[in-house]
């Protein structure tokens, strides 16, 4: 497992989300983090429907009400807590979660 610090916690809106693209060796990673208060969750930025990214507007992965994760391509809705799809073309499927931690004020993922 490789650990990577993404940003400071206060650089993610509360509630809100932020996307990160980075290269590690030959692999290109696209992930996003959702913050609700002091809780953070991280997922690969790949919709189970097509494998494409969820965001059309950078860093915007949530509904207007900020209560669910939204795939902007065809409108799939996912629970923030576990990435389970409740509505849309991939209902019943799941986003791929990544271990995420807050260390001091740094948000880090493992992949
Ligand atoms: S690509 Fe996400 S709902 Fe179709």
Short mmCIF file of C-alpha atoms and ligand atoms in Angstrom, two decimals:
data_model
loop_
_atom_site.label_atom_id
_atom_site.label_comp_id
_atom_site.label_asym_id
_atom_site.label_seq_id
_atom_site.Cartn_x
_atom_site.Cartn_y
_atom_site.Cartn_z
CA UNK A 1 0.00 0.00 0.00
CA UNK A 2 1.14 3.50 -0.82
CA UNK A 3 0.07 6.46 1.30
CA UNK A 4 -0.38 9.88 -0.21
CA UNK A 5 -1.25 13.17 1.48
CA UNK A 6 -3.87 14.98 -0.64
CA UNK A 7 -4.48 18.28 1.14
CA UNK A 8 -5.34 19.87 4.45
CA UNK A 9 -8.78 19.12 5.91
CA UNK A 10 -9.70 22.82 5.81
CA UNK A 11 -9.10 22.84 2.05
CA UNK A 12 -12.21 20.70 1.57
CA UNK A 13 -15.58 22.50 1.98
CA UNK A 14 -17.76 21.31 4.87
CA UNK A 15 -19.94 19.68 3.68
CA UNK A 16 -18.28 19.30 0.32
CA UNK A 17 -15.94 17.41 -1.94
CA UNK A 18 -12.70 17.72 -3.81
CA UNK A 19 -11.09 15.69 -6.58
CA UNK A 20 -7.43 14.75 -6.98
CA UNK A 21 -5.54 13.41 -9.97
CA UNK A 22 -1.99 12.26 -9.46
CA UNK A 23 0.61 9.97 -10.92
CA UNK A 24 2.37 7.27 -8.94
CA UNK A 25 5.00 5.49 -10.99
CA UNK A 26 3.33 4.56 -14.25
CA UNK A 27 -0.20 4.64 -12.81
CA UNK A 28 -2.53 7.63 -13.02
CA UNK A 29 -4.95 7.89 -10.09
CA UNK A 30 -8.19 9.87 -9.98
CA UNK A 31 -9.87 10.01 -6.59
CA UNK A 32 -12.24 12.25 -4.67
CA UNK A 33 -12.83 12.99 -1.03
CA UNK A 34 -16.14 13.91 0.61
CA UNK A 35 -16.11 15.81 3.90
CA UNK A 36 -18.96 16.03 6.38
CA UNK A 37 -17.72 17.74 9.52
CA UNK A 38 -14.69 15.88 10.79
CA UNK A 39 -15.55 12.76 8.73
CA UNK A 40 -13.93 12.12 5.37
CA UNK A 41 -14.48 9.38 2.81
CA UNK A 42 -12.50 8.71 -0.34
CA UNK A 43 -13.48 6.91 -3.52
CA UNK A 44 -11.98 6.28 -6.91
CA UNK A 45 -13.39 8.78 -9.39
CA UNK A 46 -14.91 6.09 -11.59
CA UNK A 47 -18.65 5.54 -11.93
CA UNK A 48 -19.69 1.86 -11.86
CA UNK A 49 -21.95 2.58 -14.85
CA UNK A 50 -19.31 3.41 -17.47
CA UNK A 51 -16.05 3.71 -15.54
CA UNK A 52 -15.89 7.42 -16.38
CA UNK A 53 -15.42 10.27 -13.90
CA UNK A 54 -18.39 11.43 -11.82
CA UNK A 55 -17.76 15.18 -11.98
CA UNK A 56 -18.42 17.52 -14.88
CA UNK A 57 -17.48 20.53 -12.82
CA UNK A 58 -14.16 19.95 -11.05
CA UNK A 59 -14.51 19.13 -7.33
CA UNK A 60 -18.32 18.93 -7.45
CA UNK A 61 -19.29 15.38 -6.55
CA UNK A 62 -22.34 16.09 -4.40
CA UNK A 63 -25.98 16.91 -5.03
CA UNK A 64 -27.16 20.49 -4.57
CA UNK A 65 -28.38 19.50 -1.09
CA UNK A 66 -24.95 17.95 -0.43
CA UNK A 67 -26.59 14.85 1.00
CA UNK A 68 -25.55 12.34 -1.68
CA UNK A 69 -22.79 11.73 -4.21
CA UNK A 70 -23.99 12.47 -7.75
CA UNK A 71 -22.60 11.19 -11.04
CA UNK A 72 -23.11 14.14 -13.38
CA UNK A 73 -23.08 11.97 -16.50
CA UNK A 74 -26.37 10.08 -16.10
CA UNK A 75 -27.49 11.12 -12.62
CA UNK A 76 -26.67 8.10 -10.48
CA UNK A 77 -26.93 8.81 -6.74
CA UNK A 78 -24.66 7.20 -4.15
CA UNK A 79 -24.68 7.22 -0.34
CA UNK A 80 -21.84 9.31 1.04
CA UNK A 81 -21.21 6.82 3.84
CA UNK A 82 -20.41 3.76 1.75
CA UNK A 83 -20.67 4.68 -1.93
CA UNK A 84 -23.68 2.41 -2.51
CA UNK A 85 -25.77 3.43 -5.53
CA UNK A 86 -29.44 4.02 -4.62
CA UNK A 87 -30.71 5.36 -7.93
CA UNK A 88 -29.70 5.54 -11.58
CA UNK A 89 -28.37 3.15 -14.20
CA UNK A 90 -25.98 1.39 -11.79
CA UNK A 91 -28.41 1.01 -8.88
CA UNK A 92 -27.17 -1.61 -6.39
CA UNK A 93 -23.52 -1.22 -7.40
CA UNK A 94 -20.84 0.56 -5.40
CA UNK A 95 -18.12 3.14 -5.79
CA UNK A 96 -14.66 1.82 -4.97
CA UNK A 97 -13.63 3.10 -1.54
CA UNK A 98 -10.08 3.97 -0.53
CA UNK A 99 -8.72 3.94 3.03
CA UNK A 100 -8.54 7.59 4.12
CA UNK A 101 -7.25 9.15 7.31
CA UNK A 102 -6.75 12.52 8.92
CA UNK A 103 -3.36 12.95 10.51
CA UNK A 104 -2.99 16.31 12.18
CA UNK A 105 -4.62 18.53 9.59
CA UNK A 106 -3.57 16.38 6.61
CA UNK A 107 -5.96 14.17 4.63
CA UNK A 108 -4.21 11.08 3.29
CA UNK A 109 -5.32 8.09 1.21
CA UNK A 110 -3.86 4.65 0.72
CA UNK A 111 -4.04 2.85 -2.60
S1 LIG B 1 -21.53 7.26 -15.99
FE1 LIG B 1 -22.30 7.59 -13.97
S2 LIG B 1 -24.42 7.29 -14.18
FE2 LIG B 1 -23.65 6.88 -16.17
#
